[in-house]
Coordinates of C-alpha atoms and ligand atoms in Angstrom, one line a residue:
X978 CA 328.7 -32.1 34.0
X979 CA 324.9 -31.3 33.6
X980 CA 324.4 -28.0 32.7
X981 CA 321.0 -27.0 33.4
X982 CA 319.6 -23.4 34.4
X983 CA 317.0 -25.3 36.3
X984 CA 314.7 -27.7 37.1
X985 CA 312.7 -26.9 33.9
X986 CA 315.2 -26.9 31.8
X987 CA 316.5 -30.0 32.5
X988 CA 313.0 -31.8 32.3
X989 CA 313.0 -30.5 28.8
X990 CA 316.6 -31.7 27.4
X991 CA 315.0 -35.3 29.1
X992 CA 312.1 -34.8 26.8
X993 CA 314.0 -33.9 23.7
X994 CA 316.8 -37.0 24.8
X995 CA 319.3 -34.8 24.9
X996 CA 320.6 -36.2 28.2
X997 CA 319.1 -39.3 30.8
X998 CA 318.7 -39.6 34.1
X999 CA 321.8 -42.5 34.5
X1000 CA 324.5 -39.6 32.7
X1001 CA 323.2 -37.0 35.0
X1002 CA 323.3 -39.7 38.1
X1003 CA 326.7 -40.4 37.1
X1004 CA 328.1 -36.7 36.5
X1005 CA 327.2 -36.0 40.0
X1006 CA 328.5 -39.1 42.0
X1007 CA 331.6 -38.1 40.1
X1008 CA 331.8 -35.1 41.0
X1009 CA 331.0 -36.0 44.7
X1010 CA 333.8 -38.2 44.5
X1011 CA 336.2 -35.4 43.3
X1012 CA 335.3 -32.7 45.6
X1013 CA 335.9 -34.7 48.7
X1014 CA 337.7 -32.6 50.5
X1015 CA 334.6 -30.3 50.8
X1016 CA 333.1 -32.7 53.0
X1017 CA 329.8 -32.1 52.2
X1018 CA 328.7 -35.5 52.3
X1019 CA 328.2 -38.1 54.9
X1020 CA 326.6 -41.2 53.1
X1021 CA 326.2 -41.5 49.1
X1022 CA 323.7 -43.4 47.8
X1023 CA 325.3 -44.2 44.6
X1024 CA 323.9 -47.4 43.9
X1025 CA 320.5 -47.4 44.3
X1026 CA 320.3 -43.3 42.8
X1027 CA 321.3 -45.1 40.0
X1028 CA 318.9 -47.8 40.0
X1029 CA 316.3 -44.9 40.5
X1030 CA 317.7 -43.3 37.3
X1031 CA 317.7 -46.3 34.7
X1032 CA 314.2 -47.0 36.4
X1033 CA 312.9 -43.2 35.3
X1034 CA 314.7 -43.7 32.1
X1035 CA 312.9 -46.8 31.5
X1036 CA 309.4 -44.8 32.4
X1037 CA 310.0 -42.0 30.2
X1038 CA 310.5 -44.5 27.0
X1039 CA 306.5 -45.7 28.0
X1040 CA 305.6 -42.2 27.1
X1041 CA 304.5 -41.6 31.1
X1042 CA 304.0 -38.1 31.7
X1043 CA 307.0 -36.3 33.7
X1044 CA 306.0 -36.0 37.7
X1045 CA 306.6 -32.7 39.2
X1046 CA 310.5 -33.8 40.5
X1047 CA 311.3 -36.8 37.9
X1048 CA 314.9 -37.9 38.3
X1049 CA 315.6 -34.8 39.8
X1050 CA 318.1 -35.6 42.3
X1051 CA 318.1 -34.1 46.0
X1052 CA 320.6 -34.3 48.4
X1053 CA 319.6 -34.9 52.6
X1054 CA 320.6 -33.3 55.6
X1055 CA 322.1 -35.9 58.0
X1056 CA 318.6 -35.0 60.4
X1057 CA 316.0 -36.1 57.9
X1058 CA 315.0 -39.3 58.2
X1059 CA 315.1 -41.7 55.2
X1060 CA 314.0 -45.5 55.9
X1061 CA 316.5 -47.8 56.0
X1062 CA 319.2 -44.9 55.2
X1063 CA 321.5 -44.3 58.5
X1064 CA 320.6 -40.5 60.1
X1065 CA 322.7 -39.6 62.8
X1066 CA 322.6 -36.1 63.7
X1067 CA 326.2 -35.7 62.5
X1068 CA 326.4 -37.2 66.5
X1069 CA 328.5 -39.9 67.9
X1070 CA 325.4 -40.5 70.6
X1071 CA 323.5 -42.0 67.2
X1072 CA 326.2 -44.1 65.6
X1073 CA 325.1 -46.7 63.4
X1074 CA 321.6 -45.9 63.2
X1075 CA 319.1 -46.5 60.6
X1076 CA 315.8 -45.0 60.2
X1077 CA 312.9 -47.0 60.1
X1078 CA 310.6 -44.7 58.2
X1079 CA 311.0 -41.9 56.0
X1080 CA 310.4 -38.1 56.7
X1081 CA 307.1 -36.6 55.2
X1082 CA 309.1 -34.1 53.3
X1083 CA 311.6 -37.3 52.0
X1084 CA 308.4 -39.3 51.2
X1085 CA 306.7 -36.4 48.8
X1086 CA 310.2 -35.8 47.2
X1087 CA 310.2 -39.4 46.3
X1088 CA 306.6 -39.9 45.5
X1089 CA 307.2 -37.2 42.8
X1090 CA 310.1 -39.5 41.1
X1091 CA 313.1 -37.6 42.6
X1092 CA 316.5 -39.2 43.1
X1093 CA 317.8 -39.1 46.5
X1094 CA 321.9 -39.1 46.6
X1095 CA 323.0 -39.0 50.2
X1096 CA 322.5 -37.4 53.6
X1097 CA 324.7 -34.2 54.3
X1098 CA 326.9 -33.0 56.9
X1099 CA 325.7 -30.7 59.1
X1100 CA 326.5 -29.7 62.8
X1101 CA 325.2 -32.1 65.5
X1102 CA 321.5 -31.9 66.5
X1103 CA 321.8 -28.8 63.9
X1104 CA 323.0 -26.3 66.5
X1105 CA 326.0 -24.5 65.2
X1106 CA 326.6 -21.9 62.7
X1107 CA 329.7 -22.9 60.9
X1108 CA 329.2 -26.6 60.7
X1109 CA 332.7 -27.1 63.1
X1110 CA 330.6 -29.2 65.5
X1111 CA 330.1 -32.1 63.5
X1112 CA 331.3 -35.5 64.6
X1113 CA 331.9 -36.2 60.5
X1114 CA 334.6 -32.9 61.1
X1115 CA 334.4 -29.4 59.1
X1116 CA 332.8 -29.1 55.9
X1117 CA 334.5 -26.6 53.6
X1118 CA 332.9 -23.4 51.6
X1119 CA 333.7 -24.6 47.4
X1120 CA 334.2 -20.4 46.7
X1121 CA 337.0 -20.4 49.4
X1122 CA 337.8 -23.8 51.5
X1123 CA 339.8 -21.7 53.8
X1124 CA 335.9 -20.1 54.8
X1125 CA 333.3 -22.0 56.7
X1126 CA 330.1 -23.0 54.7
X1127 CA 328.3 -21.8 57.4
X1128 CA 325.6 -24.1 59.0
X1129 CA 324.4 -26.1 60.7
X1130 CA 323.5 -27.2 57.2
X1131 CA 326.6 -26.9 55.6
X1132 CA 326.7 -29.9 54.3
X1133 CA 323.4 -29.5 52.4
X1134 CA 324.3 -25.9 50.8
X1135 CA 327.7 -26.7 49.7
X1136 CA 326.4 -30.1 47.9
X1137 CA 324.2 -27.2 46.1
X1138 CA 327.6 -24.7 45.5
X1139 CA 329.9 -27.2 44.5
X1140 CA 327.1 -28.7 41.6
X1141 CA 327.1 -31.7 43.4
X1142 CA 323.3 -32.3 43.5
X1143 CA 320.6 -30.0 41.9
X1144 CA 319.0 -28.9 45.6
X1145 CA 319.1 -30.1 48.8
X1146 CA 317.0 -30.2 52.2
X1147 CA 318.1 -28.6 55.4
X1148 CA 316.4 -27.6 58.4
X1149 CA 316.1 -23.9 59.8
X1150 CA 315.6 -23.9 63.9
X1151 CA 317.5 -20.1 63.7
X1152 CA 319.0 -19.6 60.3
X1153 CA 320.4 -23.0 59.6
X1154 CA 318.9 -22.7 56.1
X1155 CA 319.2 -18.9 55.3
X1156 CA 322.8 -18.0 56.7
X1157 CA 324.7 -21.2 54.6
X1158 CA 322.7 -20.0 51.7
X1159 CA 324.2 -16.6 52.3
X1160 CA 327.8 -17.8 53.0
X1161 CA 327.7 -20.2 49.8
X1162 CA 326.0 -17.8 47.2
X1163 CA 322.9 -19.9 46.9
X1164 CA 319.3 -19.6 47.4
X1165 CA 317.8 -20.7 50.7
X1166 CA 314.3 -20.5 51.8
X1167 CA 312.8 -21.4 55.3
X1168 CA 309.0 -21.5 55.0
X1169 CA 306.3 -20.5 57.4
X1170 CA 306.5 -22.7 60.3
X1171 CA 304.3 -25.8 59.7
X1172 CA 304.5 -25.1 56.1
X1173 CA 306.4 -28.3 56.1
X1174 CA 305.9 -31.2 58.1
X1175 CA 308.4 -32.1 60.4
X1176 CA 307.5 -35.5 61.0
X1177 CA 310.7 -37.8 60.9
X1178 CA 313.1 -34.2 61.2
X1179 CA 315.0 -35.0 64.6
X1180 CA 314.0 -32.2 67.1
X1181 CA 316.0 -29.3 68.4
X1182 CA 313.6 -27.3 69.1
X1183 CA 310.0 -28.0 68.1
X1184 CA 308.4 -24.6 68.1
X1185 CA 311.1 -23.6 65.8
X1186 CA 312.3 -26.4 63.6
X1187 CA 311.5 -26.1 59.7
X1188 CA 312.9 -27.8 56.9
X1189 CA 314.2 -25.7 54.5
X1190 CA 315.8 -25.7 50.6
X1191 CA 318.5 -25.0 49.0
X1192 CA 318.5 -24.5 45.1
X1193 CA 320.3 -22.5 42.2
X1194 CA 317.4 -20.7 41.6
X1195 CA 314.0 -19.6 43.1
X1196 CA 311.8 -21.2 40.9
X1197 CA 313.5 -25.0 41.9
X1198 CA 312.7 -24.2 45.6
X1199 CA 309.4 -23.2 44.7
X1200 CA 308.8 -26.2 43.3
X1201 CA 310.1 -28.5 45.9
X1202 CA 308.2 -26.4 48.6
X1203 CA 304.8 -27.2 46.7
X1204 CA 306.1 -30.7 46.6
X1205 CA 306.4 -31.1 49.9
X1206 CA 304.5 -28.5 51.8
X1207 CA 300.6 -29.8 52.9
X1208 CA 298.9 -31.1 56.3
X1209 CA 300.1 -34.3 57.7
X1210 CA 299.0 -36.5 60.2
X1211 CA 301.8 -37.0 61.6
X1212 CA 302.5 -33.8 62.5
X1213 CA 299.6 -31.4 64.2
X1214 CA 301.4 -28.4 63.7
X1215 CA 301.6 -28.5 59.6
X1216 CA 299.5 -26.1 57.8
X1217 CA 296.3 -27.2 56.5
X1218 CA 296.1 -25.2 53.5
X1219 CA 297.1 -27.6 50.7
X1220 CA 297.2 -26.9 47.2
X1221 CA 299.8 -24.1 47.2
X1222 CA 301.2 -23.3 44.2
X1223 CA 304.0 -21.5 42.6
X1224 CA 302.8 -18.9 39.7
X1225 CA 304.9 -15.9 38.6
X1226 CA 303.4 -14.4 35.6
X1227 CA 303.5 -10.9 33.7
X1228 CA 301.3 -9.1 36.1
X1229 CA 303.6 -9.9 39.2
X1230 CA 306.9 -9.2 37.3
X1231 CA 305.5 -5.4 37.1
X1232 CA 304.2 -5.1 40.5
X1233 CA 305.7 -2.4 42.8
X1234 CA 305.9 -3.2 46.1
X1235 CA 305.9 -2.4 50.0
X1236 CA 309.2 -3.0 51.8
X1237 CA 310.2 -2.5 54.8
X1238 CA 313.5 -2.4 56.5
X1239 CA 314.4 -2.3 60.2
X1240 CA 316.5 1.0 61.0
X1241 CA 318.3 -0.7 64.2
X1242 CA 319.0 -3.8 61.6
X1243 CA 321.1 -1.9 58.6
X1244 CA 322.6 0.6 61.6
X1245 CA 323.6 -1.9 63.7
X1246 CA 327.4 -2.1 64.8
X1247 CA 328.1 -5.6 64.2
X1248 CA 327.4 -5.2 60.2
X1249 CA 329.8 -5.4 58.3
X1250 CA 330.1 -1.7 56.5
X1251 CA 330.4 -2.8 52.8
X1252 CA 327.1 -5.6 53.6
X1253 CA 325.3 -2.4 54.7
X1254 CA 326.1 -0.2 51.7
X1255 CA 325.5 -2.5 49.1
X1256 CA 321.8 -3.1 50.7
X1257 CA 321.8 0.7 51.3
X1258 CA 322.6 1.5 47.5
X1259 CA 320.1 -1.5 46.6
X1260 CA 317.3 0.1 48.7
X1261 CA 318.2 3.2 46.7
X1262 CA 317.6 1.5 43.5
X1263 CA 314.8 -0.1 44.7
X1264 CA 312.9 3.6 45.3
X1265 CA 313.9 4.8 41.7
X1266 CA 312.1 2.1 40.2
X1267 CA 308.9 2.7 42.0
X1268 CA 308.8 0.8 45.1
X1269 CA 307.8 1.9 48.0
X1270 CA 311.3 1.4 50.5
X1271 CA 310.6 2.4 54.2
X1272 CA 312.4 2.7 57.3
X1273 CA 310.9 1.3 60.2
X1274 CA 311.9 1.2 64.0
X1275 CA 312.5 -2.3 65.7
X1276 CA 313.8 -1.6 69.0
X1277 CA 313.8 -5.1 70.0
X1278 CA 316.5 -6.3 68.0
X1279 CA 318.8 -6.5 70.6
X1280 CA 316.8 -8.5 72.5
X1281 CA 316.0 -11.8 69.7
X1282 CA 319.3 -13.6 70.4
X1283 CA 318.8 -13.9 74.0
X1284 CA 315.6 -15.2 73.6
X1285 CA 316.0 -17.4 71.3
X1286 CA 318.9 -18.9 72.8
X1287 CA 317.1 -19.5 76.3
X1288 CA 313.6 -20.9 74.3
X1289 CA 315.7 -23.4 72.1
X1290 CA 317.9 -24.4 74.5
X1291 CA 314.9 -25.0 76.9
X1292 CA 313.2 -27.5 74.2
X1293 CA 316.4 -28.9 73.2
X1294 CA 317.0 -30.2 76.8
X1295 CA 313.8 -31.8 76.6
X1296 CA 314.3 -33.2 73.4
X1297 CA 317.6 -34.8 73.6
X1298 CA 316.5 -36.4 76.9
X1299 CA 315.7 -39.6 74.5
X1300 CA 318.8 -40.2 73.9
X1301 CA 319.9 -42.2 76.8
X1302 CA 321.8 -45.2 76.4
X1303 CA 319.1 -47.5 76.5
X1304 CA 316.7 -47.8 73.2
X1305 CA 319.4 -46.8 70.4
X1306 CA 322.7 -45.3 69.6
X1307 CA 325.8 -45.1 71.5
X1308 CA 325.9 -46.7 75.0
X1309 CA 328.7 -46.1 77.2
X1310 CA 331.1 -49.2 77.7
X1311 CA 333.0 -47.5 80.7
X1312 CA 332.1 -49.1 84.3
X1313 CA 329.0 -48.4 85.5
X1314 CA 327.7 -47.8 89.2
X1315 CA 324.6 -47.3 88.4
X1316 CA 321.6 -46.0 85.9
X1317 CA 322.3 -42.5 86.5
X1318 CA 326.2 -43.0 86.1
X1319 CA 325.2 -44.8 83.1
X1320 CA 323.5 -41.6 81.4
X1321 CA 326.4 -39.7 82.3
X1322 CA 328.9 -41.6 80.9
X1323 CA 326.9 -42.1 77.3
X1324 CA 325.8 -38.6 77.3
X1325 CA 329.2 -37.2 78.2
X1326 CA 330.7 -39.4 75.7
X1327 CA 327.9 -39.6 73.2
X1328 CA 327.7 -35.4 72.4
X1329 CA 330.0 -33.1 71.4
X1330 CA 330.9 -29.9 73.5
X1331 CA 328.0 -27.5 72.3
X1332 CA 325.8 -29.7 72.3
X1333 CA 326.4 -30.3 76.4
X1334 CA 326.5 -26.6 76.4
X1335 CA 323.1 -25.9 74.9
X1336 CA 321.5 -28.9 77.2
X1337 CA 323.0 -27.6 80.5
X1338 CA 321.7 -23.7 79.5
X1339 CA 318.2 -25.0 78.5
X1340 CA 318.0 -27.3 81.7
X1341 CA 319.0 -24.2 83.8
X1342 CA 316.6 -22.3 82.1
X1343 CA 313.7 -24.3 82.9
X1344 CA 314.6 -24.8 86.5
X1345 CA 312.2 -23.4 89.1
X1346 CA 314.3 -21.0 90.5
X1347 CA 315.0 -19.0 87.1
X1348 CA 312.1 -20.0 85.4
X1349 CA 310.7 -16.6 85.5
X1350 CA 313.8 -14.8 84.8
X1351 CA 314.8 -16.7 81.8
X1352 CA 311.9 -18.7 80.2
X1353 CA 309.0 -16.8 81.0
X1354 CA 310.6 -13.6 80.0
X1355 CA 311.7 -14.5 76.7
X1356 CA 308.4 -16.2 76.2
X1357 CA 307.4 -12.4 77.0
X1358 CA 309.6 -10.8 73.7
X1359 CA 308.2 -13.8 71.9
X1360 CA 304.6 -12.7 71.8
X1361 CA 305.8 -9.2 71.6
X1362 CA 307.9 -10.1 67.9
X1363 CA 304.5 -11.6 66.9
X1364 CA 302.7 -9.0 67.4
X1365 CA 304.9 -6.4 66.7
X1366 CA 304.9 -8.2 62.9
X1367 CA 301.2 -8.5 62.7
X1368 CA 301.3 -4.7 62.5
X1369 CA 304.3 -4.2 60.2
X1370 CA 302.6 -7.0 57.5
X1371 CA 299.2 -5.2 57.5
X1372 CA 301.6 -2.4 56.5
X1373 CA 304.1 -3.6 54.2
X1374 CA 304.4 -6.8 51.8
X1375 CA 307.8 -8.1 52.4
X1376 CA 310.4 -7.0 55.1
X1377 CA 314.5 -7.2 53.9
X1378 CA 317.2 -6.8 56.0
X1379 CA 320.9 -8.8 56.0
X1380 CA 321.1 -12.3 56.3
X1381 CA 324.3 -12.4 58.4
X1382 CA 326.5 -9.4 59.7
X1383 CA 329.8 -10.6 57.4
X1384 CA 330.7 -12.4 54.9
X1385 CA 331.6 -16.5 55.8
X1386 CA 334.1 -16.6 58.7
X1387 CA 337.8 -18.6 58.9
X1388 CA 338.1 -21.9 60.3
X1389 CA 338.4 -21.1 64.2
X1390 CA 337.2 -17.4 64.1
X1391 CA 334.3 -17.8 66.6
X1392 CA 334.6 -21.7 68.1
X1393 CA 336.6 -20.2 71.1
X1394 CA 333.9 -17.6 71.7
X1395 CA 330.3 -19.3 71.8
X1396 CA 328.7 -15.8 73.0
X1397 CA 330.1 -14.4 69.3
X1398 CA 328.7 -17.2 67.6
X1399 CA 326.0 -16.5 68.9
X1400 CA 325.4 -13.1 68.1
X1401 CA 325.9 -13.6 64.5
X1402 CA 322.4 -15.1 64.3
X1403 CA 321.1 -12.0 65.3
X1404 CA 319.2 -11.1 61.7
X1405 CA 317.6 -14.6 60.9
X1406 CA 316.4 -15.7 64.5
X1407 CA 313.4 -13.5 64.4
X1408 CA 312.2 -15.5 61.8
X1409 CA 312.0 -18.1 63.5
X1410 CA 311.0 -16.7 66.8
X1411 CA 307.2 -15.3 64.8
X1412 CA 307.0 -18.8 62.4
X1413 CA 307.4 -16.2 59.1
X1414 CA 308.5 -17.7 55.8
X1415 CA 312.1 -16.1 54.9
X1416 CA 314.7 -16.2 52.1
X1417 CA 318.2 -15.8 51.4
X1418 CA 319.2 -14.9 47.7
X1419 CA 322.5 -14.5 46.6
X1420 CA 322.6 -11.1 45.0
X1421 CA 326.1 -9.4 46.0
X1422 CA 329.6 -10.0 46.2
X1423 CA 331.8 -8.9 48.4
X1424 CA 335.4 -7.2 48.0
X1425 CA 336.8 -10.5 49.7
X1426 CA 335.5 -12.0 46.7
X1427 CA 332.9 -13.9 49.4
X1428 CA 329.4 -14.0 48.1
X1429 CA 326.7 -12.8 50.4
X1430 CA 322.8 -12.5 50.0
X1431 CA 319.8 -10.3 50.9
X1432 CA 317.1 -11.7 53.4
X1433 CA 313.5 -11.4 52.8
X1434 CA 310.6 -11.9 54.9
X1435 CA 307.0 -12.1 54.3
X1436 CA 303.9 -12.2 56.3
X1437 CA 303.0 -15.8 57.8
X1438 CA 301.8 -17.9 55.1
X1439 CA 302.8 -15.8 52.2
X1440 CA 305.4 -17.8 50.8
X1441 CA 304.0 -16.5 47.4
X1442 CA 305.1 -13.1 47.4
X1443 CA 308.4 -14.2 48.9
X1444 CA 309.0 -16.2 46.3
X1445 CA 307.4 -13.5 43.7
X1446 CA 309.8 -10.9 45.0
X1447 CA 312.8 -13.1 45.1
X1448 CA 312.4 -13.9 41.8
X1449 CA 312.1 -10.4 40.8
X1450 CA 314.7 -9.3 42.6
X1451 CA 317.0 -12.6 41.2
X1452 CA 315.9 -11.3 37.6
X1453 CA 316.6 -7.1 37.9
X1454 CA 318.8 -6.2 41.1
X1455 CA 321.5 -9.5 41.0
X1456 CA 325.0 -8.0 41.7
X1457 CA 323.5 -4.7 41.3
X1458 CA 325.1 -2.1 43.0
X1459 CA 327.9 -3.7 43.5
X1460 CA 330.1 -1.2 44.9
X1461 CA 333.2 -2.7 44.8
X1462 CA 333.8 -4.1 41.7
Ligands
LIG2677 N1 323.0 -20.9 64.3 C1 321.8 -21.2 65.0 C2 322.1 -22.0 66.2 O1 323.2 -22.3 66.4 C3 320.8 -21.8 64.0 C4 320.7 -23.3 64.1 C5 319.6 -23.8 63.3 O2 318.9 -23.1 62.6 N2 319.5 -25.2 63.3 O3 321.2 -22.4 66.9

C-alpha cells in the first residue's frame, strides 16, 4: 500500500520513480475491494482511474512539469456531479441517473491531473448524521465497525480512514464534513460559504451547502481548497477573490494567537465530560505557551439547532420539489388517478423516511399561518449569529470549541429519536448558519479508544489562518493532553 505522509511526498517518490501512478491506482482499488464491508463506496471507477494513471505516467516520462494534484486520486461524494458518472443522492427517487456535466469543484480537481476513483456513500440528499439513511445501507467507522462513521458524508471520510483514497469531497449543509472527520480521526474542513462553487452539488439547502474535504493532513486540504476554490459563473454566490493560496512558513509557525472559546459550548450538558477536559487541559496548554485563550459568553447556543432545522428544512422543501416523477429518476409504477396521486406515489416511494420528514417540517414552516413563528424568527437568530461573530472576529483570530458532544455513536443509538439526532449538531451548525470557514482535526483520543477532533473557526474568508493554526496545532498539541492514556 502507498505510504505517503502527503500529497508532497508522494509527488516526490513519482519524481525520483520510486513508485507510478498505475501501482498506487492499483494499491487502492485493492484495497477498496478488501474493505468492503465498510461500505464506503457506491461506484468505483476502476477502469478508467487507471487509464488516467498510465496516461500521467506516460506525461511524466515527457519531462512535463507535475500539475498541482497529478495522479493524486480523490474520492466523490454520491452528491457531486461527475459527467457521465451516475450521482444519486444515495436516493431511490434518482436511481439510474447519470450526470450530464461535471461539478465546478470535480472539473478543477481534474483539470489539475487528479484521478477520480468513485462516488461515496453518504446519507440521502445529505441530511443525516450517521450515514443510516442511505438507500446503499450503513457505512461502517474502519477504527470500530460496530460505530457509525458519522455523516451524511460518511462514505467520503471513511474512504480517507480506511487508506482507501488519498482525500475525498463531501459537502457540509450543518456539519456533514466536520462531525465524520471528527468521528473517523481525520481532518475535515468546510470553507467560507461560496469559497467553493456549488454548481453541479445537488441542493439541500442553498444558503448553507459547501463542499468540503477530507484529507490525512492539513496541508493536502489546503491544497485541494486552492484547487478548487475561485468565482464561477455558474454559481453567483462563489467568492470572487481568486488566487488564494496556502503559505505556512517560519514566521507563522511562531505566531501566538487570539482564541476564543464559547463558555455555554465547553459547559454544556450534552458534552461528553472526558471531550470537555481534554479541550479544557488543551486550552491550558495553549495559555502556557503564550497564546492568548479567552472565555467568551454565547447565550444563543441553545437556540442554533432550532433554527437551523426550520431554515434548511424550509429550502429543502423547495428544492426537492424537482424531483417529481416526470423529467428523471424513479417514477411510480403503482395505479395512478391522477397527477397529484402520481407525485404521491413517486415521492412516497422514491425517499426514505427522513427525508419525508425534513420536507413535511420545511413545507409547514413556510406555510402562511406559521411563517412568522418559525421562518421568520429563525431568520431573526440568523442575523443575530452574524453579527454577534462580526464582533467576536474583530476580537479574536480563531474561535475553538468541540466538533461533536461524543465520541461516534452505535448503530441504532439515535435513528429512533430524530429530536436527539438532532441536537448532536448543536456545535457545527453555527458555522453554517454565519457562512464561516471551520475545521475539524483529529487531535485526541478517547478512553473508548474512539478518536475525536477539535473544531476551529475563523473569521469569513480567512481560511488562511484556519489552515495556519490547524497546522500548528496538528504539529505541537496532537494527542496532547491526553488524559487518559
Ligand atoms: N447532521 C446535519 C443534518 O442532518 C448535517 C447535514 C449536512 O451537513 N449535510 O442536517
Amino acid at each position: 500500500m502507498p505510504d505517503f505522509k502527503n500529497i508532497k511526498d508522494y509527488h516526490t517518490a513519482l519524481l525520483q520513480s520510486k513508485t507510478n501512478c498505475t501501482d498506487v491506482v492499483n494499491d487502492y482499488i485493492g484495497k477498496i475491494e478488501s474493505n468492503k464491508q465498510l461500505n464506503a463506496f457506491v461506484e468505483v471507477f476502476a477502469e478508467e482511474a487507471l487509464v488516467k494513471a498510465k496516461e500521467l505516467d506516460a506525461k511524466r516520462k515527457t519531462g512535463a512539469a507535475l500539475k498541482k494534484l497529478h495522479g493524486v486520486v480523490v474520492a466523490i461524494k454520491d452528491v457531486i456531479c461527475y459527467k457521465d458518472h451516475k450521482v444519486t443522492a444515495a436516493s431511490k427517487i434518482l436511481e439510474g441517473f447519470t450526470s450530464i456535466y461535471s461539478a465546478t469543484a470535480v472539473q478543477r480537481l481534474l483539470d489539475e491531473d487528479a484521478i477520480i476513483i468513485g462516488s461515496c456513500n453518504c446519507d440521502e440528499f445529505a441530511m443525516g448524521s450517521t450515514n443510516e439513511n442511505s438507500v446503499y445501507g450503513n457505512v461502517l467507522n474502519a477504527a470500530d465497525e460496530t460505530k457509525v462513521p458519522g455523516g451524511s458524508s460518511g462514505g467520503s471520510a471513511v474512504a480517507v480512514q480506511a487508506g482507501l483514497c488519498m482525500a475525498s469531497l463531501g459537502s457540509d449543509t450543518g456539519g456533514s464534513v466536520r462531525q465524520p472527520a471528527d468521528f473517523c480521526g481525520i481532518v475535515g474542513i468546510k470553507p467560507t460559504y461560496g469559497r467553493i462553487s456549488r454548481y453541479g452539488l445537488i441542493a439541500y439547502a442553498s444558503s448553507f451547502d459547501q463542499i468540503g474535504i477530507f484529507s490525512n493532513t492539513v496541508d493536502d486540504a489546503a491544497l485541494l481548497l486552492e484547487v478548487m476554490s475561485g468565482a464561477d459563473d455558474y454559481d453567483s454566490t462563489a467568492l470572487t477573490q481568486r488566487n488564494w493560496q496556502w503559505v505556512i512558513n517560519n514566521e507563522q509557525a511562531d505566531k501566538k494567537y487570539r482564541i476564543a472559546y464559547f463558555k455555554e459550548a465547553l459547559h454544556h450538558p450534552s458534552l461528553d465530560k472526558e471531550i470537555k477536559e481534554n479541550i479544557l487541559s488543551l486550552i491550558d496548554k495553549l495559555k502556557s505557551d503564550g497564546h492568548q485563550v479567552t472565555e467568551i459568553d454565547f447565550d444563543l447556543l441553545d437556540f442554533v439547532v432550532p433554527a437551523y432545522y426550520v431554515l434548511t428544512t424550509a429550502e429543502a422543501s423547495s428544492n426537492l420539489s424537482r424531483f417529481d416523477g416526470v423529467r428523471y429518476g424513479y417514477r411510480s409504477n403503482s395505479s395512478i388517478k391522477d397527477l397529484t396521486d402520481f407525485y404521491k406515489h413517486t415521492r412516497s416511494e422514491g425517499f426514505g423516511k427522513e427525508v419525508q420528514r425534513r420536507i413535511m417540517l420545511g413545507t409547514f414552516v413556510l406555510s402562511a399561518g406559521y411563517y412568522d413563528a418559525y421562518f421568520s424568527k429563525a431568520q431573526q437568530v440568523r442575523r443575530l449569529l452574524t453579527d454577534k461573530t462580526k464582533a467576536i472576529f474583530a476580537e479574536y483570530d480563531a474561535v475553538i470549541l468541540p466538533t461533536s458532544p461524543t465520541t461516534a455513536f452505535t448503530f441504532g443509538e439515535k435513528t429512533e429519536d430524530p429530536i436527539a439526532m438532532y441536537l448532536a449538531d448543536i456545535y457545527t451548525v453555527f458555522a453554517n448558519l454565519t457562512g464561516l470557514p471551520g475545521i475539524s482535526i483529529p487531535l485526541f483520543k478517547h478512553s473508548n479508544s474512539m478518536p475525536f477532533g477539535l473544531q476551529i473557526m475563523t473569521a469569513k474568508t480567512d481560511e488562511l489562518t484556519l489552515l495556519q493554526l490547524s497546522e500548528h496545532l496538528m504539529q505541537h498539541y496532537k494527542m496532547y493532553p491526553h488524559l487518559n492514556n
